[in-house]
Short mmCIF file of C-alpha atoms in Angstrom, two decimals:
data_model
loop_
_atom_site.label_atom_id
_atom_site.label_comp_id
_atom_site.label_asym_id
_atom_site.label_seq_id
_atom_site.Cartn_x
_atom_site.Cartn_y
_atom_site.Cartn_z
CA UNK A 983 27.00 9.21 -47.75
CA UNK A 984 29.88 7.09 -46.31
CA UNK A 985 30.99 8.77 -43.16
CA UNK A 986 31.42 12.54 -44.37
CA UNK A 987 28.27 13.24 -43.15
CA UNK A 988 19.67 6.09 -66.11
CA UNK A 989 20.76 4.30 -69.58
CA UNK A 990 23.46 5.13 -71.77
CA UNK A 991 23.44 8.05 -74.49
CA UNK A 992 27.12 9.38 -74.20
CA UNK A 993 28.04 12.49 -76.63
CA UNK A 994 30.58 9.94 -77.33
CA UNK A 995 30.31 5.83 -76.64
CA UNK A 996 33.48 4.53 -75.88
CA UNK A 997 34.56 1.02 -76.98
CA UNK A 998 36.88 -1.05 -74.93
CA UNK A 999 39.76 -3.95 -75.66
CA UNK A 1000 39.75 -5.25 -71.85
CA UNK A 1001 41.96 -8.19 -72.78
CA UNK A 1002 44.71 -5.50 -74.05
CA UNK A 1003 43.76 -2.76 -71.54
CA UNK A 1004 43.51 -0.18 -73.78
CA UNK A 1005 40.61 2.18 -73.54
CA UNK A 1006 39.79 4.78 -76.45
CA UNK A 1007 37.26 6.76 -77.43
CA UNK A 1008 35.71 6.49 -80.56
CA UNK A 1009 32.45 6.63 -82.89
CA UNK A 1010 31.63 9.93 -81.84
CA UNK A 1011 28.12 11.40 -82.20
CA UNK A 1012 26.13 14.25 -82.04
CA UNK A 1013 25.39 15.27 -78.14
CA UNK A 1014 22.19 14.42 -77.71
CA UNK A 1015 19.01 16.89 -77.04
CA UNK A 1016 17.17 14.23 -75.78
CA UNK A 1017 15.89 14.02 -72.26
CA UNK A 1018 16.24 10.90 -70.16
CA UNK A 1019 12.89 9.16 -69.48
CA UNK A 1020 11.42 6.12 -67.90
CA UNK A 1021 9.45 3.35 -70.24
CA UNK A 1022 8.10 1.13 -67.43
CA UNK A 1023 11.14 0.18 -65.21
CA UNK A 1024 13.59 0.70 -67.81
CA UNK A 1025 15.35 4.52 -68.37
CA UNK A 1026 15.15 5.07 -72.21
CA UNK A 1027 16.63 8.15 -74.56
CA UNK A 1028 15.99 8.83 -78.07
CA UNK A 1029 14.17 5.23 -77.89
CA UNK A 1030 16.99 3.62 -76.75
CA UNK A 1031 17.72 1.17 -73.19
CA UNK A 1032 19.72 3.70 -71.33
CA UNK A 1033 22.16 2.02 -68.83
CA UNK A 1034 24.37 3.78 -66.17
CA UNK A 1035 27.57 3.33 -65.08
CA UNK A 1036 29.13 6.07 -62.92
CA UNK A 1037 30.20 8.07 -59.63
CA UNK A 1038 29.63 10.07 -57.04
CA UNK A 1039 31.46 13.07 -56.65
CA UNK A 1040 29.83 15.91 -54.44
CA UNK A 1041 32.87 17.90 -54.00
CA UNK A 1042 32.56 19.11 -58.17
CA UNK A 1043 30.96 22.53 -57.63
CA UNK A 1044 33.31 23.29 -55.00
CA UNK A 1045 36.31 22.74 -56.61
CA UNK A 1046 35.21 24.37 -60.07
CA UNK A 1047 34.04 27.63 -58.17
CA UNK A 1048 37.74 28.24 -57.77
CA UNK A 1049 40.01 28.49 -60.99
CA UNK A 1050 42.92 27.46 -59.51
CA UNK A 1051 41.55 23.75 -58.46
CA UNK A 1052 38.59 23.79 -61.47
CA UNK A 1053 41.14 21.21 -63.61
CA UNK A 1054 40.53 18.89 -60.76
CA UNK A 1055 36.88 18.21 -62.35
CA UNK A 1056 37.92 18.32 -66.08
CA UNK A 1057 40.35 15.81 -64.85
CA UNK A 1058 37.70 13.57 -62.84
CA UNK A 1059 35.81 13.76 -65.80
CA UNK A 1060 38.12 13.00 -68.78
CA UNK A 1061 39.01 9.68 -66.41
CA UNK A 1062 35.61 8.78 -65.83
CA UNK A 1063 34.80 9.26 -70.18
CA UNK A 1064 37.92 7.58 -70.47
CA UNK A 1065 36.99 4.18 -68.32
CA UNK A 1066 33.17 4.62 -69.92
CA UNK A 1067 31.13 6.09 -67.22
CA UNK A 1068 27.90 8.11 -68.08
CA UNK A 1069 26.73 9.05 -65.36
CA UNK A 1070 27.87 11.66 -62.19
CA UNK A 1071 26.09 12.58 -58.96
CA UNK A 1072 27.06 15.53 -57.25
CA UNK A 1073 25.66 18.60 -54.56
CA UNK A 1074 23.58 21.52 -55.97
CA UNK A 1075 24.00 22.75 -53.02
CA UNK A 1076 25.98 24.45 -49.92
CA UNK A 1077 23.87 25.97 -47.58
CA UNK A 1078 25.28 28.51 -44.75
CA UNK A 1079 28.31 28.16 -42.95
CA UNK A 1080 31.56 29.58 -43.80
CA UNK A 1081 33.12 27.91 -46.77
CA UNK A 1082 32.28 29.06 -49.71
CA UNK A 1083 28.25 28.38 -49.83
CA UNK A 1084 26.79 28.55 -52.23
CA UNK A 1085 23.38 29.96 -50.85
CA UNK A 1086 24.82 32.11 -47.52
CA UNK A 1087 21.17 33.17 -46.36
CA UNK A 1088 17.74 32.23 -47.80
CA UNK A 1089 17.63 33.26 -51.85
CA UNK A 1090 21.08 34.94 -51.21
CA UNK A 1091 23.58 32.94 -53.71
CA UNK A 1092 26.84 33.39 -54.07
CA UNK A 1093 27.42 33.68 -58.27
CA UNK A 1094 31.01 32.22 -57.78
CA UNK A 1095 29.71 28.63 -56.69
CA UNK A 1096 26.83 28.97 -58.77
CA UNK A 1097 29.32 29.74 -61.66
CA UNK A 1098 31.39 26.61 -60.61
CA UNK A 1099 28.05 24.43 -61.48
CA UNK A 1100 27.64 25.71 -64.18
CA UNK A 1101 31.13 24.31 -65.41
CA UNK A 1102 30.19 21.28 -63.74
CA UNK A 1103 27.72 21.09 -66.41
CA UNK A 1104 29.48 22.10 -69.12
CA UNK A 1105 32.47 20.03 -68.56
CA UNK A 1106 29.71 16.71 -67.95
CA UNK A 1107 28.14 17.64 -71.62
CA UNK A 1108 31.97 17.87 -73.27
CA UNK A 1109 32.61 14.23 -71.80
CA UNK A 1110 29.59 12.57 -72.84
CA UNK A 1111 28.39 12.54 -68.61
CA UNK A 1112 25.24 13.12 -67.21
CA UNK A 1113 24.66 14.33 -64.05
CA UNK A 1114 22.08 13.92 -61.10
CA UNK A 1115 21.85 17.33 -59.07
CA UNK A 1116 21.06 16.59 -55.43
CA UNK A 1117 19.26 19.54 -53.95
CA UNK A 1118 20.01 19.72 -50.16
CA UNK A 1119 21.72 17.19 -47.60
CA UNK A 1120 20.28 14.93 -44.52
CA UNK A 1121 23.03 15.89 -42.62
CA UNK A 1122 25.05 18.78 -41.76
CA UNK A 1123 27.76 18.81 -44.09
CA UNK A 1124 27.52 21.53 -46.56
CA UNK A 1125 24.54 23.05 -44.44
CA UNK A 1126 21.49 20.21 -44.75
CA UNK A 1127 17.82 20.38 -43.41
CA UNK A 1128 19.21 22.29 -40.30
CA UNK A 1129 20.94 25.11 -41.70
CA UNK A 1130 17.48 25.68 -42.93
CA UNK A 1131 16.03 25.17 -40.06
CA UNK A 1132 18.73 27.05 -37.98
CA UNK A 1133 17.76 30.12 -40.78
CA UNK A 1134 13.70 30.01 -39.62
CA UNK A 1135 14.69 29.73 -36.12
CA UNK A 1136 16.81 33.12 -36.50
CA UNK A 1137 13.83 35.05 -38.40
CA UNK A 1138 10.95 34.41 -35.31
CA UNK A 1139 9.79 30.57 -36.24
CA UNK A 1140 9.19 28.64 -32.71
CA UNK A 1141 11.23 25.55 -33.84
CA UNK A 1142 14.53 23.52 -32.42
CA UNK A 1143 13.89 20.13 -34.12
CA UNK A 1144 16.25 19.70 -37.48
CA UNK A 1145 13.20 17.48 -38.34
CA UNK A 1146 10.72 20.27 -38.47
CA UNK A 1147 12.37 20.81 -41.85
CA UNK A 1148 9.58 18.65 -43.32
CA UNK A 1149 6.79 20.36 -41.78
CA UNK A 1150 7.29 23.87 -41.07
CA UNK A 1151 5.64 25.95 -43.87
CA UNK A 1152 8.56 29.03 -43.61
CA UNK A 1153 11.56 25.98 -43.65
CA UNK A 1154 9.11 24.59 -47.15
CA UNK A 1155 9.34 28.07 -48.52
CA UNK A 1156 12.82 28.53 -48.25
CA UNK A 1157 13.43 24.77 -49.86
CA UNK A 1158 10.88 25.72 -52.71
CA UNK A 1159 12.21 28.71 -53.63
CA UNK A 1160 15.81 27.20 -53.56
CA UNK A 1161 14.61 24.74 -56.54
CA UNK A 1162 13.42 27.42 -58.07
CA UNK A 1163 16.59 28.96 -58.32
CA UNK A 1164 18.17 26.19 -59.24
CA UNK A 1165 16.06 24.96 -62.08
CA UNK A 1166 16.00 28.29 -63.79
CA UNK A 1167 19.71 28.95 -63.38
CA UNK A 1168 20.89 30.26 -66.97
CA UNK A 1169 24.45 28.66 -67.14
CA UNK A 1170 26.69 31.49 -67.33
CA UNK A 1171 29.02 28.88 -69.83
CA UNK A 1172 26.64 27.29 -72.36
CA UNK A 1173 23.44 29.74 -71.82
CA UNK A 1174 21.26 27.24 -71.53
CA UNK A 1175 18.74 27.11 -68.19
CA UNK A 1176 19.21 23.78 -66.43
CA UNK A 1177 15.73 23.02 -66.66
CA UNK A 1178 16.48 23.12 -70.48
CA UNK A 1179 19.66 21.17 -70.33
CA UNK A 1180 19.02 17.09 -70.97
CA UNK A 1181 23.14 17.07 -69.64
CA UNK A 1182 21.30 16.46 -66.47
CA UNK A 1183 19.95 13.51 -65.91
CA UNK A 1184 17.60 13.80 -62.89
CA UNK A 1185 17.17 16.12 -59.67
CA UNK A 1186 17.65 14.35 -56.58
CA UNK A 1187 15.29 16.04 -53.92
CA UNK A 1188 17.44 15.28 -50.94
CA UNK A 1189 20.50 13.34 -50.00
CA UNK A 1190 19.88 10.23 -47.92
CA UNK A 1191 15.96 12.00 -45.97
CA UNK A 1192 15.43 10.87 -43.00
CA UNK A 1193 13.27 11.53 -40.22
CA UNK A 1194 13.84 10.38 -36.47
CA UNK A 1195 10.40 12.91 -35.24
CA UNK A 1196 8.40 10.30 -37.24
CA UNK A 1197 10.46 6.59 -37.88
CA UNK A 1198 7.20 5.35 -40.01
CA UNK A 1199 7.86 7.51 -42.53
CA UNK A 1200 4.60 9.42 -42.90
CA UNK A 1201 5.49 12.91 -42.51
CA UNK A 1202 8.45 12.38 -45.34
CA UNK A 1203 5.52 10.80 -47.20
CA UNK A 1204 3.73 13.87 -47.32
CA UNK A 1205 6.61 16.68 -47.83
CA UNK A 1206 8.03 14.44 -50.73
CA UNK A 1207 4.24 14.73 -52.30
CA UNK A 1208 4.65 18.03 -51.97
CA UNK A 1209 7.83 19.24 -53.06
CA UNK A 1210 8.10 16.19 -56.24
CA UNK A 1211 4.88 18.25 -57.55
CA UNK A 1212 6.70 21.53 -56.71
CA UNK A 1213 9.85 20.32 -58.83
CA UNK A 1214 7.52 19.05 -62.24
CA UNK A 1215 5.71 21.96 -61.73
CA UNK A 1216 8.72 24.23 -63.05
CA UNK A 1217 10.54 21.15 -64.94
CA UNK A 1218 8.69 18.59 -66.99
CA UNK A 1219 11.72 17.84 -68.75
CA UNK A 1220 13.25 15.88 -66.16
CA UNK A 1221 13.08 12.69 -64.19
CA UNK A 1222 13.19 12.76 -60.41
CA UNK A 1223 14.10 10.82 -57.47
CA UNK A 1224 14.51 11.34 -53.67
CA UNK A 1225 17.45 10.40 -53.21
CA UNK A 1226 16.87 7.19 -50.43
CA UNK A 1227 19.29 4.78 -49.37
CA UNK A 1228 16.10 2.24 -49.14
CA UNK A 1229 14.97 1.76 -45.28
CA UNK A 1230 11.35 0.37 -45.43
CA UNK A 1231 8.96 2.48 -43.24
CA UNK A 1232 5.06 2.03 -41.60
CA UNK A 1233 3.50 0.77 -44.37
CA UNK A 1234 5.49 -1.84 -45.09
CA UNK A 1235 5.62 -4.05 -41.23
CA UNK A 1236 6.59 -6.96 -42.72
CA UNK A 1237 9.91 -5.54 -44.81
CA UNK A 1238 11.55 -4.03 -41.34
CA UNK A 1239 13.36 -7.08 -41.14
CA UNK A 1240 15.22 -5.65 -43.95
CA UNK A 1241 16.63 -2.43 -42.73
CA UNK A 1242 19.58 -2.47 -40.60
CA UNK A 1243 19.18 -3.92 -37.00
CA UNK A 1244 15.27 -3.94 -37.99
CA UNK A 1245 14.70 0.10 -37.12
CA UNK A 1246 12.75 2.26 -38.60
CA UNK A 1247 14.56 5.30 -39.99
CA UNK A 1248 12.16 7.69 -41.20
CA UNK A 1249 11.74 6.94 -44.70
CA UNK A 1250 9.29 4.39 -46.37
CA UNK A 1251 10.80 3.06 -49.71
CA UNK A 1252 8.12 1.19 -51.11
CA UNK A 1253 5.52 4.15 -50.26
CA UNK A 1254 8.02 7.14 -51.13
CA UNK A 1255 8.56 5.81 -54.55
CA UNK A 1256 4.96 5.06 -55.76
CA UNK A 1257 4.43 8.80 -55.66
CA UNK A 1258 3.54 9.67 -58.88
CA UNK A 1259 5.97 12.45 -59.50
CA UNK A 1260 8.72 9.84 -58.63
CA UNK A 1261 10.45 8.65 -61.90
CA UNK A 1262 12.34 6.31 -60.10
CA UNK A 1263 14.55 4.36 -56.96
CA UNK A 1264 17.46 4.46 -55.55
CA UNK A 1265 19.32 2.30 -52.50
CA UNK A 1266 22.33 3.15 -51.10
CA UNK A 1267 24.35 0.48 -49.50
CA UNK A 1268 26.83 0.38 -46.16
CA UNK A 1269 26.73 -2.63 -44.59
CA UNK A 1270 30.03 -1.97 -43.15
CA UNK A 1271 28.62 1.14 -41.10
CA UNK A 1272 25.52 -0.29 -41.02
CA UNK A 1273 26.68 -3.66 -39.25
CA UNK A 1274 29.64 -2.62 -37.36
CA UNK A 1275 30.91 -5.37 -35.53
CA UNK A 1276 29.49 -8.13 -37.73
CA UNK A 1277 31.66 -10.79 -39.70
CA UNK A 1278 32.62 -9.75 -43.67
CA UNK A 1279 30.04 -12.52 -44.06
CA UNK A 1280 27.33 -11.36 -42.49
CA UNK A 1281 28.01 -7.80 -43.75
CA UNK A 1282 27.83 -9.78 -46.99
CA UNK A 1283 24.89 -11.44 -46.89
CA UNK A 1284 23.08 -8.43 -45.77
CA UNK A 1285 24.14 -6.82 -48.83
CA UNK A 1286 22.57 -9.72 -50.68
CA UNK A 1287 19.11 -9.32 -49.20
CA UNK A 1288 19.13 -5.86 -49.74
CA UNK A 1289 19.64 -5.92 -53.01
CA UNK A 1290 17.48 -8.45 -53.93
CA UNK A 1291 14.57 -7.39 -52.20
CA UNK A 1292 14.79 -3.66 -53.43
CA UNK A 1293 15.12 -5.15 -56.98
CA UNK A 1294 12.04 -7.16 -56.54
CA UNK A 1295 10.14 -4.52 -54.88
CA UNK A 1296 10.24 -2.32 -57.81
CA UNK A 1297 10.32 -5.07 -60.46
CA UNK A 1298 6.83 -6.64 -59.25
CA UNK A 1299 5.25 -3.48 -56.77
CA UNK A 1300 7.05 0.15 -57.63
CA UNK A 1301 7.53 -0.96 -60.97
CA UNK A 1302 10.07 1.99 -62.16
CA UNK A 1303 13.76 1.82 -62.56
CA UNK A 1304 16.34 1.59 -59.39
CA UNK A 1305 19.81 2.48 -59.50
CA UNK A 1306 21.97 1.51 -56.43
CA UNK A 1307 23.22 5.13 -55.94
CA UNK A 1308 25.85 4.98 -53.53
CA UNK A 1309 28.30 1.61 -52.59
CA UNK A 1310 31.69 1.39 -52.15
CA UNK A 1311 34.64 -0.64 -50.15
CA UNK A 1312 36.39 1.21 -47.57
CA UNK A 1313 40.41 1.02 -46.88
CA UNK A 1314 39.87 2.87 -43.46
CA UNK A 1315 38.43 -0.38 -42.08
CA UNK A 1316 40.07 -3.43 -41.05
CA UNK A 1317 40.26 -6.44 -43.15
CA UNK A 1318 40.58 -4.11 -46.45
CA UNK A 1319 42.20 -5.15 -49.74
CA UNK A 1320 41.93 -4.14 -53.24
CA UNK A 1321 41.21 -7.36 -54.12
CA UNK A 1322 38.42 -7.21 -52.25
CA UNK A 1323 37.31 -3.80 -53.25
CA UNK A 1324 37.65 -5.07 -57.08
CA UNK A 1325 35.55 -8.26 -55.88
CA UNK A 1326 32.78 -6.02 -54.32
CA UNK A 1327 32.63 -4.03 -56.90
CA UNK A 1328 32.58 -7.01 -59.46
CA UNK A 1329 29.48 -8.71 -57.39
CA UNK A 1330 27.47 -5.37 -57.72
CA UNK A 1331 28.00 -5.19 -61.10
CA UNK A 1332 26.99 -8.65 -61.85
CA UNK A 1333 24.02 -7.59 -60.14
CA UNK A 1334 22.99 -4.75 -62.30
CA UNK A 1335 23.83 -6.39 -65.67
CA UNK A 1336 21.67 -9.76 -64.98
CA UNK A 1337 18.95 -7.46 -63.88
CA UNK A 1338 19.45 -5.12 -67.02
CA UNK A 1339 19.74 -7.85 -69.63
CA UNK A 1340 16.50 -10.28 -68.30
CA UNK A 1341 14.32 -6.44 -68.50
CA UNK A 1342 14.51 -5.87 -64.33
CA UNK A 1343 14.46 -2.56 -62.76
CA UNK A 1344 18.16 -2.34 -61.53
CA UNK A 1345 19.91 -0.81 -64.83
CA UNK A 1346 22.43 1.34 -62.99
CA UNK A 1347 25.41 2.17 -60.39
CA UNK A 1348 27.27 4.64 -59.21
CA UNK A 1349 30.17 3.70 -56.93
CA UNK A 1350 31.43 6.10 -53.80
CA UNK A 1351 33.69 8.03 -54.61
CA UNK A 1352 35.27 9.46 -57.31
CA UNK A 1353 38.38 11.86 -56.89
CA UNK A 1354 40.87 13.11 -59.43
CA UNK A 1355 44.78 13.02 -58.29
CA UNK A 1356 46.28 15.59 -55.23
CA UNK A 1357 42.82 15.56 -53.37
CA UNK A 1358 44.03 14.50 -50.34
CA UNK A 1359 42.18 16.29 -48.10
CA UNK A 1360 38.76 14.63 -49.91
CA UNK A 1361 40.13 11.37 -48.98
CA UNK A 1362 37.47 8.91 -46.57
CA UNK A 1363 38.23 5.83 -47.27
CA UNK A 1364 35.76 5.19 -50.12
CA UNK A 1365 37.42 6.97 -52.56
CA UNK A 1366 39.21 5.85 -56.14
CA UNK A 1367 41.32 7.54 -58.09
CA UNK A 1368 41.29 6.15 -61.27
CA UNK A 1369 45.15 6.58 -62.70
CA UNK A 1370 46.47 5.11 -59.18
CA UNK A 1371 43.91 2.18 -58.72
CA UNK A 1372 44.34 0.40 -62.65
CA UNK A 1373 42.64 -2.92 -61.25
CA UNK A 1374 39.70 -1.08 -60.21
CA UNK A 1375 39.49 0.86 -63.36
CA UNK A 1376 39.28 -2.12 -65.48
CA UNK A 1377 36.55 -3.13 -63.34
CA UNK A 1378 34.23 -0.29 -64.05
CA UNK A 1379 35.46 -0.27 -67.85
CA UNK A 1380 34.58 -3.59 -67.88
CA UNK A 1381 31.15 -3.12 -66.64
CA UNK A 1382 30.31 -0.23 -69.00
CA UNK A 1383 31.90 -2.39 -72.40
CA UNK A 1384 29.28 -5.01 -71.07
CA UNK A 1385 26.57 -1.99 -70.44
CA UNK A 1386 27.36 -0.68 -74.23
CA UNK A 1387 27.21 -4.04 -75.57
CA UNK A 1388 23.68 -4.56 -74.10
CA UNK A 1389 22.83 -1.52 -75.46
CA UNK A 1390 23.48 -2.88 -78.76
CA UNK A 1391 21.66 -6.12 -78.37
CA UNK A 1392 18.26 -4.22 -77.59
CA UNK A 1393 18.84 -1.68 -80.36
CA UNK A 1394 18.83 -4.73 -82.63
CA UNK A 1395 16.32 -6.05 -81.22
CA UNK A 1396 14.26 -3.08 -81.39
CA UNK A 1397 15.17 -2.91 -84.82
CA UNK A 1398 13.96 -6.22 -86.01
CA UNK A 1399 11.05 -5.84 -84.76
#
């Protein structure tokens, strides 16, 4: 997550005239019931190639928990329908602190936020979105592993490191019984539980894990073991991933050259993702805070690399689906233009449409990150608003007309066959 610290089946696929600019919706069908799976490392629904094409927007259950700023997500998400994205990331959660959590103390909620998902939901379904449902943060924003940790430390548990969040069997509790909640929430808007509810696409287990007490990775090997079997024990309906921006880890020595500045940050890509329970892999990608200080061409020829070695790493060894699940451009840092923005984004989505059309496992994006108009205060440098960035709207429309369009091809092709 950019400083603040799969697969198409839309309730209604949208057809595009880019040369014209004019975007429409049209051919409306049925909402499916369908839930999202994997068929080796493609996402499929209803038998279909499912491709995605969407955001990031983490601020959604906030901003719906209070009616007088809820439009602000019908808004987000009539743009994003509008442009053809189907798919949405966002927080199911808000741990502690003293804005509006959503879970103030362990298994106390607060039915306000938890009302605001809800609409998230609902509004998602009504514009043909799905959603991926993150379950706690890295990093201290909206609480994270040490609000948790901070909560076992005030009821008698001997810990101080935010890290002990993976190990500690009281800190696991409270996590466990937090997905249980979650999973079985009945939405107070449609009635349907969210483990019932193929509107969401996948649950994310964390937001960007890592682990400094142990850089090889091992001990978030074993607690994502542990809580991936905890999740598909109470929901077989949907797919699951961790939520990784990709650093290789101890079992992989020879990959380190990969990560940033060749550390070791706690997580183990190749490893994390072969667990079982894993439906499939994400990267995120910074190479501007990751490299600061290096040239634009350096920055972009890490970007490159990382790509391309993710996407082979799960084409030829994970062999499941990867989404790159958090990029953007920043205007906060020097040498910024739209242009360039536009370019990035352009490159990115080159990359997922060669590897979607010649069967590889990236089939899906979602840029950082999405905000409807008069959200100032969300602003960090990443973010697009649709209605005042038009070049960078036809960019993503543009990538989901060629993402629909592919979609079509493989129907037929699964057809004549």
């Amino acid at each position: 997550m950019p400083l603040l610290r799969t697969c198409i089946l839309l309730s209604s696929l949208v057809f595009f005239n880019i040369q014209r600019g004019n975007y429409c919706r049209g051919e409306t069908q049925a909402a499916s019931s369908s839930f999202a799976q994997t068929k080796g490392n493609h996402f499929v629904m209803n038998g279909r190639s499912f491709y995605l094409n969407g955001f990031n927007a983490y601020w959604m259950m906030y901003m719906a928990s209070d009616p007088s700023t809820r439009a602000k997500v019908t808004s987000a998400f009539k743009q994003a329908s509008k442009y053809g994205m189907n798919i949405a990331r966002t927080w199911a959660f808000s741990d502690g602190g003293s804005y509006r959590p959503l879970q103030s103390s362990p298994g106390s909620y607060n039915e306000d936020m938890f009302k605001g998902l809800d609409f998230v939901i609902s509004e998602a379904r009504n514009y043909g979105v799905h959603v991926i449902l993150s379950l706690v943060n890295n990093f201290n924003d909206y609480g994270g592993k040490k609000q948790y940790v901070q909560w076992a430390k005030e009821r008698g548990q001997a810990i101080n490191n935010e890290d002990d969040f993976y190990n500690n069997t009281v800190v696991k509790g409270y996590y466990k019984d937090h997905v249980k909640t979650v999973l079985t929430r009945i939405n107070s808007i449609t009635g349907v539980a969210y483990r019932d509810d193929s509107t969401i696409f996948a649950w994310e287990l964390m937001n960007e894990p890592r682990c400094q007490l142990d850089p090889s990775g091992t001990l978030l090997q074993q607690w994502v073991k542990e809580m991936a079997a905890h999740v598909k024990s109470i929901d077989s309906n949907h797919l699951l991933e961790i939520g990784l921006e990709g650093f290789y880890g101890g079992t992989t020595p020879e990959k380190k050259q990969f990560n940033p500045s060749n550390l070791e940050y706690g997580s183990d890509f190749i490893a994390n993702n072969l667990i079982p329970q894993i439906d499939f892999a994400s990267i995120h990608i910074y190479a501007e805070q990751w490299l600061p200080g290096a040239s634009e061409e350096a920055q972009a020829d890490f970007v490159d690399k990382w790509v391309g070695v993710h996407i082979e790493d799960c084409n030829s060894v994970v062999r499941k689906p990867l989404i790159m699940g958090e990029f953007g451009k920043s205007y906060k840092l020097p040498g910024y233009t739209i242009e360039k923005r536009n370019a990035y984004f352009e490159k990115l989505y080159d990359v997922v449409y060669r590897s979607a059309s010649s069967n590889g496992a990236c089939t899906g994006a979602l840029f950082w990150q999405l905000l409807a108009q008069g959200m100032d205060n969300f602003k960090d440098g990443y973010d697009v608003v649709l209605e005042e960035s038009p070049s960078t709207a036809s960019v993503i429309a543009q990538q989901s007309h060629k993402l629909i369009e592919l979609i079509r091809q493989d129907s037929n092709v699964t057809k004549s066959t």
